[in-house]
């Protein structure tokens, strides 16, 4: 059976497609003979790739493809197979498209293989990965695609790499926006907000134009709360409730510190909320958190430690990690992205909740409207969430929530030109350095 596909690297968009009848190739059930039949082909740029596979069974005719509808391909994923038997794939769900920006970065290097393996969406969920990079990172994206190819993930049906969000985000069901520019020497926080804000404004417009109408968007690139606000403001046709800023890593760090102090395993810590901004004004809520079902303050009697050392450890954990290791957290961030997705596609355990930076309109806590603020959420496992109502507050918690709220309102004023709210005016109360910005 002979197969041909066009490769146009100069277009900077490559996709690799497998139809529902093509799954056996990427399956671990692919015979050694089939795999051995794949011959590497030396290919100059703008060359045509021809791939052939020798079948033991009688050859099956392959209908010629319409050149206009054919996508550029990458490696093994460009091969087209028309196999009659699909017994191994009949129970699989419909393919979902997951777009990832910053796909050549360290966080994605950990995350993509979790997505492709089925660890995130389940062992019966085929996935297409749409990877967004830049001109500078495009060659690295090719390397990422090669590693995904060599991993032989049965569920990975398509890999597409490109630098145009309008192409990469097409029909995306999930958009994981990781890529953001770092903060350069001497750069003010206002400048960082503007530079990254422009990136997320453009990505919001692209999602609005080509993504699924119910796409779930998780913003990781910092400053993630305000970037998420910019993104959702530029995507008016997508529900604002579908946008999240990642604060799950902060929640995980808080659970770790409480578990260490109490001398228990981390799974005994529940009901942990991170309030506010993903910055040093964030508020790890020990008032509502529980250990073994009991309020934290009943288990950990050292309330001064909770108010001072615990809070500061969580707020500055990322910065300390950079000092120790010389780089920002990547693996733990990838794990927290997985946790954040699973919290939306898996029913929340009875009585528990999780943290996510979400749009504040209609919140029951009195937090200012029209910002993205981390709050406690519950999900039925359908990708949606509801805010938790049975929360208690004291003066300590309210005071710190108000500080993070003020910071986010100031950030919002700083990017007004990117959200359609008029002329930008920066009056940031202080420069709260985010770990990993430099």
Short mmCIF file of C-alpha atoms in Angstrom, two decimals:
data_model
loop_
_atom_site.label_atom_id
_atom_site.label_comp_id
_atom_site.label_asym_id
_atom_site.label_seq_id
_atom_site.Cartn_x
_atom_site.Cartn_y
_atom_site.Cartn_z
CA UNK A 1 0.00 0.00 0.00
CA UNK A 2 1.57 3.28 -1.08
CA UNK A 3 0.88 6.61 0.54
CA UNK A 4 2.05 10.08 -0.40
CA UNK A 5 1.82 13.44 1.38
CA UNK A 6 3.18 16.92 0.86
CA UNK A 7 5.61 18.57 3.25
CA UNK A 8 6.06 22.34 3.11
CA UNK A 9 8.28 23.43 6.00
CA UNK A 10 8.44 26.93 4.66
CA UNK A 11 4.78 27.34 5.49
CA UNK A 12 5.66 26.86 9.19
CA UNK A 13 2.54 24.80 9.72
CA UNK A 14 2.75 21.04 9.73
CA UNK A 15 0.01 18.65 10.70
CA UNK A 16 -0.10 14.93 11.04
CA UNK A 17 -3.50 13.29 10.66
CA UNK A 18 -4.89 9.82 11.22
CA UNK A 19 -8.53 9.01 10.52
CA UNK A 20 -10.59 6.69 12.73
CA UNK A 21 -9.62 3.81 10.51
CA UNK A 22 -5.93 4.62 10.86
CA UNK A 23 -5.54 4.06 14.57
CA UNK A 24 -3.85 0.69 14.35
CA UNK A 25 -0.63 2.28 13.11
CA UNK A 26 -0.06 4.26 16.29
CA UNK A 27 -1.34 1.41 18.44
CA UNK A 28 0.99 -0.82 20.34
CA UNK A 29 -0.70 -3.59 18.38
CA UNK A 30 1.12 -2.50 15.23
CA UNK A 31 3.15 -5.48 14.08
CA UNK A 32 6.92 -5.36 13.97
CA UNK A 33 6.79 -6.04 10.26
CA UNK A 34 4.72 -2.93 9.71
CA UNK A 35 7.00 -0.77 11.80
CA UNK A 36 10.11 -2.14 10.14
CA UNK A 37 8.62 -1.26 6.78
CA UNK A 38 8.78 2.48 7.52
CA UNK A 39 11.87 3.69 5.64
CA UNK A 40 13.52 7.03 6.46
CA UNK A 41 13.54 9.24 3.42
CA UNK A 42 16.07 12.00 2.86
CA UNK A 43 13.99 15.04 2.09
CA UNK A 44 15.13 18.44 0.89
CA UNK A 45 12.91 21.34 1.80
CA UNK A 46 9.66 21.60 -0.17
CA UNK A 47 10.07 17.96 -1.20
CA UNK A 48 7.35 15.35 -1.44
CA UNK A 49 7.43 12.49 1.06
CA UNK A 50 6.43 9.07 -0.20
CA UNK A 51 5.80 6.36 2.38
CA UNK A 52 5.08 2.72 1.73
CA UNK A 53 4.04 -0.19 3.92
CA UNK A 54 4.05 -3.83 2.96
CA UNK A 55 0.88 -5.59 4.03
CA UNK A 56 0.63 -9.32 4.59
CA UNK A 57 -3.04 -9.16 3.63
CA UNK A 58 -4.25 -8.25 0.18
CA UNK A 59 -3.66 -4.57 -0.52
CA UNK A 60 -6.56 -2.21 0.05
CA UNK A 61 -7.11 0.60 -2.41
CA UNK A 62 -6.51 4.10 -1.16
CA UNK A 63 -8.61 6.84 -2.65
CA UNK A 64 -6.60 9.84 -3.85
CA UNK A 65 -6.91 12.84 -1.58
CA UNK A 66 -8.10 16.23 -2.63
CA UNK A 67 -4.90 18.34 -2.72
CA UNK A 68 -6.84 21.41 -1.60
CA UNK A 69 -8.09 19.69 1.53
CA UNK A 70 -4.83 17.96 2.37
CA UNK A 71 -2.74 19.16 5.31
CA UNK A 72 1.01 19.26 5.56
CA UNK A 73 2.25 16.31 7.56
CA UNK A 74 4.97 15.35 9.94
CA UNK A 75 6.68 11.97 10.05
CA UNK A 76 4.72 8.86 10.90
CA UNK A 77 1.49 10.80 11.40
CA UNK A 78 1.30 11.70 7.71
CA UNK A 79 0.89 8.06 6.68
CA UNK A 80 -2.63 7.11 5.64
CA UNK A 81 -3.91 3.62 6.33
CA UNK A 82 -7.28 2.17 5.41
CA UNK A 83 -7.57 -0.94 7.56
CA UNK A 84 -10.80 -2.94 7.74
CA UNK A 85 -10.41 -4.16 11.32
CA UNK A 86 -11.08 -1.64 14.10
CA UNK A 87 -11.81 -4.00 16.96
CA UNK A 88 -9.27 -2.31 19.21
CA UNK A 89 -10.78 1.14 18.75
CA UNK A 90 -14.55 0.63 18.73
CA UNK A 91 -14.89 1.71 22.36
CA UNK A 92 -12.83 4.86 21.93
CA UNK A 93 -14.41 8.27 22.28
CA UNK A 94 -14.53 10.94 19.62
CA UNK A 95 -11.22 12.69 18.98
CA UNK A 96 -10.60 15.94 20.86
CA UNK A 97 -8.28 18.75 19.79
CA UNK A 98 -5.98 20.14 22.48
CA UNK A 99 -4.02 23.28 21.61
CA UNK A 100 -0.88 24.16 23.57
CA UNK A 101 1.04 27.42 23.25
CA UNK A 102 4.67 27.62 24.33
CA UNK A 103 4.86 24.01 23.20
CA UNK A 104 8.66 23.97 22.88
CA UNK A 105 9.19 25.12 26.48
CA UNK A 106 10.13 23.18 29.60
CA UNK A 107 6.61 23.00 31.05
CA UNK A 108 5.25 21.59 27.80
CA UNK A 109 8.13 19.13 27.65
CA UNK A 110 6.62 17.48 30.73
CA UNK A 111 2.97 18.12 29.91
CA UNK A 112 2.63 16.93 26.31
CA UNK A 113 3.59 13.35 27.07
CA UNK A 114 1.07 13.18 29.91
CA UNK A 115 -1.61 14.39 27.50
CA UNK A 116 -0.62 11.97 24.74
CA UNK A 117 -0.41 8.96 27.07
CA UNK A 118 -4.03 9.17 28.22
CA UNK A 119 -3.09 10.17 31.76
CA UNK A 120 -5.18 13.34 31.58
CA UNK A 121 -8.32 12.61 29.55
CA UNK A 122 -8.43 8.85 30.01
CA UNK A 123 -7.28 5.62 28.29
CA UNK A 124 -10.16 5.66 25.78
CA UNK A 125 -9.84 9.29 24.62
CA UNK A 126 -7.99 9.83 21.31
CA UNK A 127 -6.27 13.18 21.20
CA UNK A 128 -4.93 15.58 18.59
CA UNK A 129 -2.18 17.91 19.77
CA UNK A 130 -1.97 21.34 18.12
CA UNK A 131 1.31 22.95 19.14
CA UNK A 132 1.89 26.70 18.90
CA UNK A 133 5.36 28.19 18.88
CA UNK A 134 7.26 31.10 17.38
CA UNK A 135 9.63 31.62 14.48
CA UNK A 136 12.53 31.14 16.88
CA UNK A 137 11.16 27.93 18.42
CA UNK A 138 9.88 26.27 15.24
CA UNK A 139 12.83 23.93 14.85
CA UNK A 140 12.46 22.91 18.49
CA UNK A 141 8.78 22.19 17.80
CA UNK A 142 9.88 19.77 15.10
CA UNK A 143 11.97 18.04 17.73
CA UNK A 144 8.96 17.86 20.05
CA UNK A 145 6.93 16.27 17.26
CA UNK A 146 9.71 13.73 16.66
CA UNK A 147 9.71 12.71 20.33
CA UNK A 148 5.94 12.33 20.34
CA UNK A 149 6.25 10.26 17.18
CA UNK A 150 8.90 7.99 18.71
CA UNK A 151 6.82 7.41 21.86
CA UNK A 152 4.22 5.29 19.99
CA UNK A 153 1.26 6.59 21.97
CA UNK A 154 -1.84 4.64 20.79
CA UNK A 155 -4.16 7.56 21.60
CA UNK A 156 -2.17 10.24 19.80
CA UNK A 157 -3.90 10.67 16.45
CA UNK A 158 -2.58 13.96 15.16
CA UNK A 159 0.27 16.39 15.76
CA UNK A 160 0.23 19.84 14.22
CA UNK A 161 2.88 22.48 14.75
CA UNK A 162 2.73 26.11 13.71
CA UNK A 163 3.25 29.75 14.59
CA UNK A 164 -0.17 31.09 13.58
CA UNK A 165 -2.81 30.78 16.35
CA UNK A 166 -5.59 31.07 13.77
CA UNK A 167 -4.41 27.78 12.28
CA UNK A 168 -3.28 25.97 15.42
CA UNK A 169 -6.41 26.79 17.49
CA UNK A 170 -8.87 25.56 14.87
CA UNK A 171 -11.64 23.44 16.46
CA UNK A 172 -9.76 23.29 19.77
CA UNK A 173 -11.75 21.81 22.67
CA UNK A 174 -9.05 22.73 25.17
CA UNK A 175 -6.49 25.54 24.88
CA UNK A 176 -3.57 25.47 27.31
CA UNK A 177 -1.84 28.83 26.99
CA UNK A 178 1.60 28.36 28.49
CA UNK A 179 3.80 30.55 26.33
CA UNK A 180 4.67 34.04 27.61
CA UNK A 181 7.66 36.34 27.40
CA UNK A 182 9.93 36.57 30.46
CA UNK A 183 10.59 39.80 32.25
CA UNK A 184 13.84 41.36 31.03
CA UNK A 185 16.39 43.32 33.07
CA UNK A 186 15.10 46.72 34.10
CA UNK A 187 11.60 46.02 32.82
CA UNK A 188 8.77 47.39 34.95
CA UNK A 189 5.86 45.12 35.77
CA UNK A 190 3.62 47.44 33.72
CA UNK A 191 5.80 46.75 30.69
CA UNK A 192 5.49 42.99 31.21
CA UNK A 193 1.72 43.31 31.45
CA UNK A 194 1.62 45.16 28.15
CA UNK A 195 3.96 42.84 26.22
CA UNK A 196 2.32 39.61 27.32
CA UNK A 197 -1.11 41.22 27.22
CA UNK A 198 -0.72 41.80 23.49
CA UNK A 199 0.12 38.12 23.00
CA UNK A 200 -2.97 36.99 24.89
CA UNK A 201 -5.20 39.54 23.18
CA UNK A 202 -4.21 38.07 19.82
CA UNK A 203 -4.69 34.52 21.08
CA UNK A 204 -8.12 35.44 22.43
CA UNK A 205 -9.11 36.77 19.02
CA UNK A 206 -7.87 33.59 17.37
CA UNK A 207 -9.81 31.39 19.80
CA UNK A 208 -12.90 33.50 19.19
CA UNK A 209 -12.54 33.03 15.44
CA UNK A 210 -11.67 29.35 15.04
CA UNK A 211 -11.90 27.35 18.29
CA UNK A 212 -14.85 25.28 19.46
CA UNK A 213 -17.62 27.53 20.84
CA UNK A 214 -17.29 25.74 24.20
CA UNK A 215 -13.49 25.59 24.32
CA UNK A 216 -11.99 25.47 27.81
CA UNK A 217 -9.04 27.83 28.17
CA UNK A 218 -6.37 27.50 30.86
CA UNK A 219 -3.91 30.39 31.02
CA UNK A 220 -0.53 29.53 32.53
CA UNK A 221 1.73 32.27 31.13
CA UNK A 222 2.29 35.02 33.68
CA UNK A 223 0.81 37.31 34.83
CA UNK A 224 -1.80 34.61 34.34
CA UNK A 225 -4.83 36.23 36.01
CA UNK A 226 -4.69 39.40 33.95
CA UNK A 227 -3.63 37.50 30.81
CA UNK A 228 -6.75 35.37 31.24
CA UNK A 229 -8.88 38.51 31.56
CA UNK A 230 -7.35 39.96 28.38
CA UNK A 231 -7.89 36.69 26.55
CA UNK A 232 -11.55 36.35 27.50
CA UNK A 233 -12.27 40.00 26.70
CA UNK A 234 -10.98 39.39 23.18
CA UNK A 235 -13.13 36.28 22.77
CA UNK A 236 -16.70 37.56 23.24
CA UNK A 237 -18.27 34.54 21.52
CA UNK A 238 -16.81 32.12 24.10
CA UNK A 239 -18.40 32.05 27.58
CA UNK A 240 -16.27 34.01 30.05
CA UNK A 241 -16.78 31.15 32.49
CA UNK A 242 -14.67 28.92 30.24
CA UNK A 243 -11.45 30.83 31.02
CA UNK A 244 -9.19 29.82 33.88
CA UNK A 245 -5.91 31.14 35.28
CA UNK A 246 -3.71 28.45 36.80
CA UNK A 247 -3.45 28.66 40.59
CA UNK A 248 -3.49 24.91 41.14
CA UNK A 249 0.28 24.80 41.67
CA UNK A 250 -0.15 27.27 44.53
CA UNK A 251 -2.87 25.04 45.99
CA UNK A 252 -0.63 21.98 45.72
CA UNK A 253 2.21 23.84 47.42
CA UNK A 254 -0.09 24.91 50.24
CA UNK A 255 -1.31 21.33 50.78
CA UNK A 256 2.29 20.16 50.91
CA UNK A 257 3.26 22.66 53.60
CA UNK A 258 0.23 21.87 55.76
CA UNK A 259 0.87 18.14 55.45
CA UNK A 260 4.53 18.57 56.46
CA UNK A 261 3.59 20.67 59.48
CA UNK A 262 0.85 18.28 60.62
CA UNK A 263 2.91 15.15 59.97
CA UNK A 264 0.36 13.60 57.63
CA UNK A 265 0.36 12.55 54.00
CA UNK A 266 -0.84 15.25 51.61
CA UNK A 267 -4.03 13.37 50.67
CA UNK A 268 -5.32 14.12 54.18
CA UNK A 269 -5.44 17.84 53.34
CA UNK A 270 -8.66 19.03 51.68
CA UNK A 271 -10.73 22.15 51.05
CA UNK A 272 -7.64 24.20 50.25
CA UNK A 273 -8.32 27.53 48.55
CA UNK A 274 -5.93 29.96 46.96
CA UNK A 275 -7.62 33.36 46.80
CA UNK A 276 -6.69 36.15 44.42
CA UNK A 277 -3.77 36.74 42.12
CA UNK A 278 -0.96 34.36 41.17
CA UNK A 279 1.55 36.70 42.77
CA UNK A 280 2.98 37.35 46.20
CA UNK A 281 -0.41 38.79 47.23
CA UNK A 282 -2.11 35.41 46.83
CA UNK A 283 -3.93 34.15 49.92
CA UNK A 284 -3.57 30.48 50.93
CA UNK A 285 -6.72 29.94 53.01
CA UNK A 286 -6.00 27.92 56.16
CA UNK A 287 -9.27 29.04 57.76
CA UNK A 288 -11.46 26.83 55.55
CA UNK A 289 -8.89 24.09 54.84
CA UNK A 290 -9.13 20.74 56.61
CA UNK A 291 -6.78 17.99 57.72
CA UNK A 292 -8.35 14.58 58.21
CA UNK A 293 -11.72 16.32 58.01
CA UNK A 294 -10.93 18.72 60.86
CA UNK A 295 -10.32 22.47 60.52
CA UNK A 296 -6.61 23.15 60.07
CA UNK A 297 -6.55 25.52 63.05
CA UNK A 298 -7.73 22.66 65.28
CA UNK A 299 -4.94 20.38 64.06
CA UNK A 300 -2.13 22.95 63.82
CA UNK A 301 -2.25 24.99 67.01
CA UNK A 302 0.61 27.28 65.99
CA UNK A 303 -1.58 30.01 64.49
CA UNK A 304 1.34 32.41 64.20
CA UNK A 305 3.05 29.89 61.91
CA UNK A 306 -0.10 29.70 59.79
CA UNK A 307 -0.43 33.46 59.43
CA UNK A 308 3.22 34.22 58.80
CA UNK A 309 5.57 31.38 57.84
CA UNK A 310 3.02 29.17 56.05
CA UNK A 311 1.55 32.02 54.04
CA UNK A 312 4.95 33.37 53.04
CA UNK A 313 6.29 29.92 52.11
CA UNK A 314 3.44 29.36 49.68
CA UNK A 315 3.65 32.86 48.21
CA UNK A 316 7.42 32.68 47.65
CA UNK A 317 7.89 28.97 46.97
CA UNK A 318 8.53 29.48 43.26
CA UNK A 319 11.20 32.10 43.91
CA UNK A 320 13.01 29.87 46.40
CA UNK A 321 12.95 27.02 43.90
CA UNK A 322 14.61 29.24 41.30
CA UNK A 323 17.33 30.19 43.79
CA UNK A 324 17.99 26.54 44.60
CA UNK A 325 17.85 25.11 41.09
CA UNK A 326 18.55 28.02 38.82
CA UNK A 327 15.36 27.59 36.84
CA UNK A 328 11.64 27.99 37.38
CA UNK A 329 9.36 25.08 38.19
CA UNK A 330 8.41 23.07 35.12
CA UNK A 331 7.56 19.50 36.12
CA UNK A 332 5.40 20.54 39.10
CA UNK A 333 3.68 23.16 36.94
CA UNK A 334 2.87 20.48 34.36
CA UNK A 335 1.48 18.25 37.11
CA UNK A 336 -0.69 21.10 38.37
CA UNK A 337 -2.03 21.69 34.84
CA UNK A 338 -3.01 18.03 34.73
CA UNK A 339 -4.66 18.39 38.15
CA UNK A 340 -6.55 21.49 37.02
CA UNK A 341 -7.93 19.73 33.93
CA UNK A 342 -8.86 16.60 35.88
CA UNK A 343 -10.72 18.73 38.42
CA UNK A 344 -12.99 19.94 35.60
CA UNK A 345 -13.56 16.56 33.91
CA UNK A 346 -13.92 14.52 37.12
CA UNK A 347 -16.68 15.08 39.70
CA UNK A 348 -15.35 16.86 42.77
CA UNK A 349 -15.39 14.59 45.85
CA UNK A 350 -18.31 15.28 48.17
CA UNK A 351 -17.58 18.20 50.48
CA UNK A 352 -14.28 19.13 48.84
CA UNK A 353 -13.31 21.81 46.30
CA UNK A 354 -10.38 23.05 44.23
CA UNK A 355 -8.87 26.42 43.35
CA UNK A 356 -8.93 28.13 39.97
CA UNK A 357 -8.60 31.68 38.74
CA UNK A 358 -12.01 32.42 37.21
CA UNK A 359 -14.15 35.35 36.12
CA UNK A 360 -15.67 37.13 39.11
CA UNK A 361 -18.99 38.29 37.67
CA UNK A 362 -21.78 36.95 39.87
CA UNK A 363 -19.48 35.65 42.64
CA UNK A 364 -21.07 35.29 46.11
CA UNK A 365 -18.12 36.67 48.07
CA UNK A 366 -18.38 40.38 47.30
CA UNK A 367 -15.18 40.37 45.25
CA UNK A 368 -15.01 43.08 42.58
CA UNK A 369 -16.64 42.23 39.27
CA UNK A 370 -14.88 41.89 35.92
CA UNK A 371 -11.52 40.47 37.01
CA UNK A 372 -10.06 36.95 37.08
CA UNK A 373 -9.63 35.92 40.70
CA UNK A 374 -8.73 32.56 42.22
CA UNK A 375 -11.68 31.17 44.18
CA UNK A 376 -12.98 27.79 45.44
CA UNK A 377 -14.78 25.75 42.77
CA UNK A 378 -16.64 22.46 42.43
CA UNK A 379 -17.35 20.50 39.26
CA UNK A 380 -19.75 17.77 38.18
CA UNK A 381 -17.07 16.50 35.80
CA UNK A 382 -18.57 18.03 32.67
CA UNK A 383 -15.86 20.66 32.18
CA UNK A 384 -17.93 23.30 33.94
CA UNK A 385 -17.77 24.47 37.57
CA UNK A 386 -19.72 26.31 40.24
CA UNK A 387 -18.39 28.51 43.02
CA UNK A 388 -18.55 27.15 46.56
CA UNK A 389 -20.99 29.02 48.78
CA UNK A 390 -20.35 27.53 52.23
CA UNK A 391 -17.22 29.54 53.00
CA UNK A 392 -16.36 31.29 56.26
CA UNK A 393 -14.32 34.49 56.52
CA UNK A 394 -12.52 36.32 59.32
CA UNK A 395 -10.82 39.71 59.40
CA UNK A 396 -7.39 38.22 58.58
CA UNK A 397 -8.68 36.48 55.47
CA UNK A 398 -10.79 39.42 54.26
CA UNK A 399 -7.92 41.88 54.65
CA UNK A 400 -5.58 39.78 52.55
CA UNK A 401 -8.19 39.05 49.90
CA UNK A 402 -8.77 42.80 49.60
CA UNK A 403 -5.05 43.37 48.98
CA UNK A 404 -4.93 40.85 46.14
CA UNK A 405 -8.17 42.28 44.75
CA UNK A 406 -6.67 45.79 44.70
CA UNK A 407 -3.63 44.50 42.84
CA UNK A 408 -5.76 42.82 40.15
CA UNK A 409 -7.90 45.93 39.72
CA UNK A 410 -4.71 47.96 39.23
CA UNK A 411 -3.45 45.42 36.69
CA UNK A 412 -6.78 45.69 34.88
CA UNK A 413 -6.40 49.47 34.59
CA UNK A 414 -2.90 48.89 33.24
CA UNK A 415 -4.21 46.82 30.31
CA UNK A 416 -7.42 48.72 29.61
CA UNK A 417 -6.25 49.31 26.02
CA UNK A 418 -6.21 45.53 25.51
CA UNK A 419 -9.59 44.74 27.07
CA UNK A 420 -11.67 47.45 25.39
CA UNK A 421 -11.99 49.46 28.60
CA UNK A 422 -10.45 52.69 27.33
CA UNK A 423 -7.07 54.28 27.92
CA UNK A 424 -4.60 52.36 30.07
CA UNK A 425 -3.44 53.89 33.33
CA UNK A 426 -0.86 52.12 35.50
CA UNK A 427 -0.96 52.74 39.24
CA UNK A 428 0.25 49.37 40.53
CA UNK A 429 0.37 49.49 44.35
CA UNK A 430 3.74 47.68 44.41
CA UNK A 431 5.93 45.50 42.24
CA UNK A 432 4.97 41.99 43.34
CA UNK A 433 7.48 39.92 41.43
CA UNK A 434 6.09 36.67 40.12
CA UNK A 435 8.40 33.65 40.36
CA UNK A 436 9.82 32.91 36.94
CA UNK A 437 9.12 36.33 35.42
CA UNK A 438 12.79 37.23 35.15
#
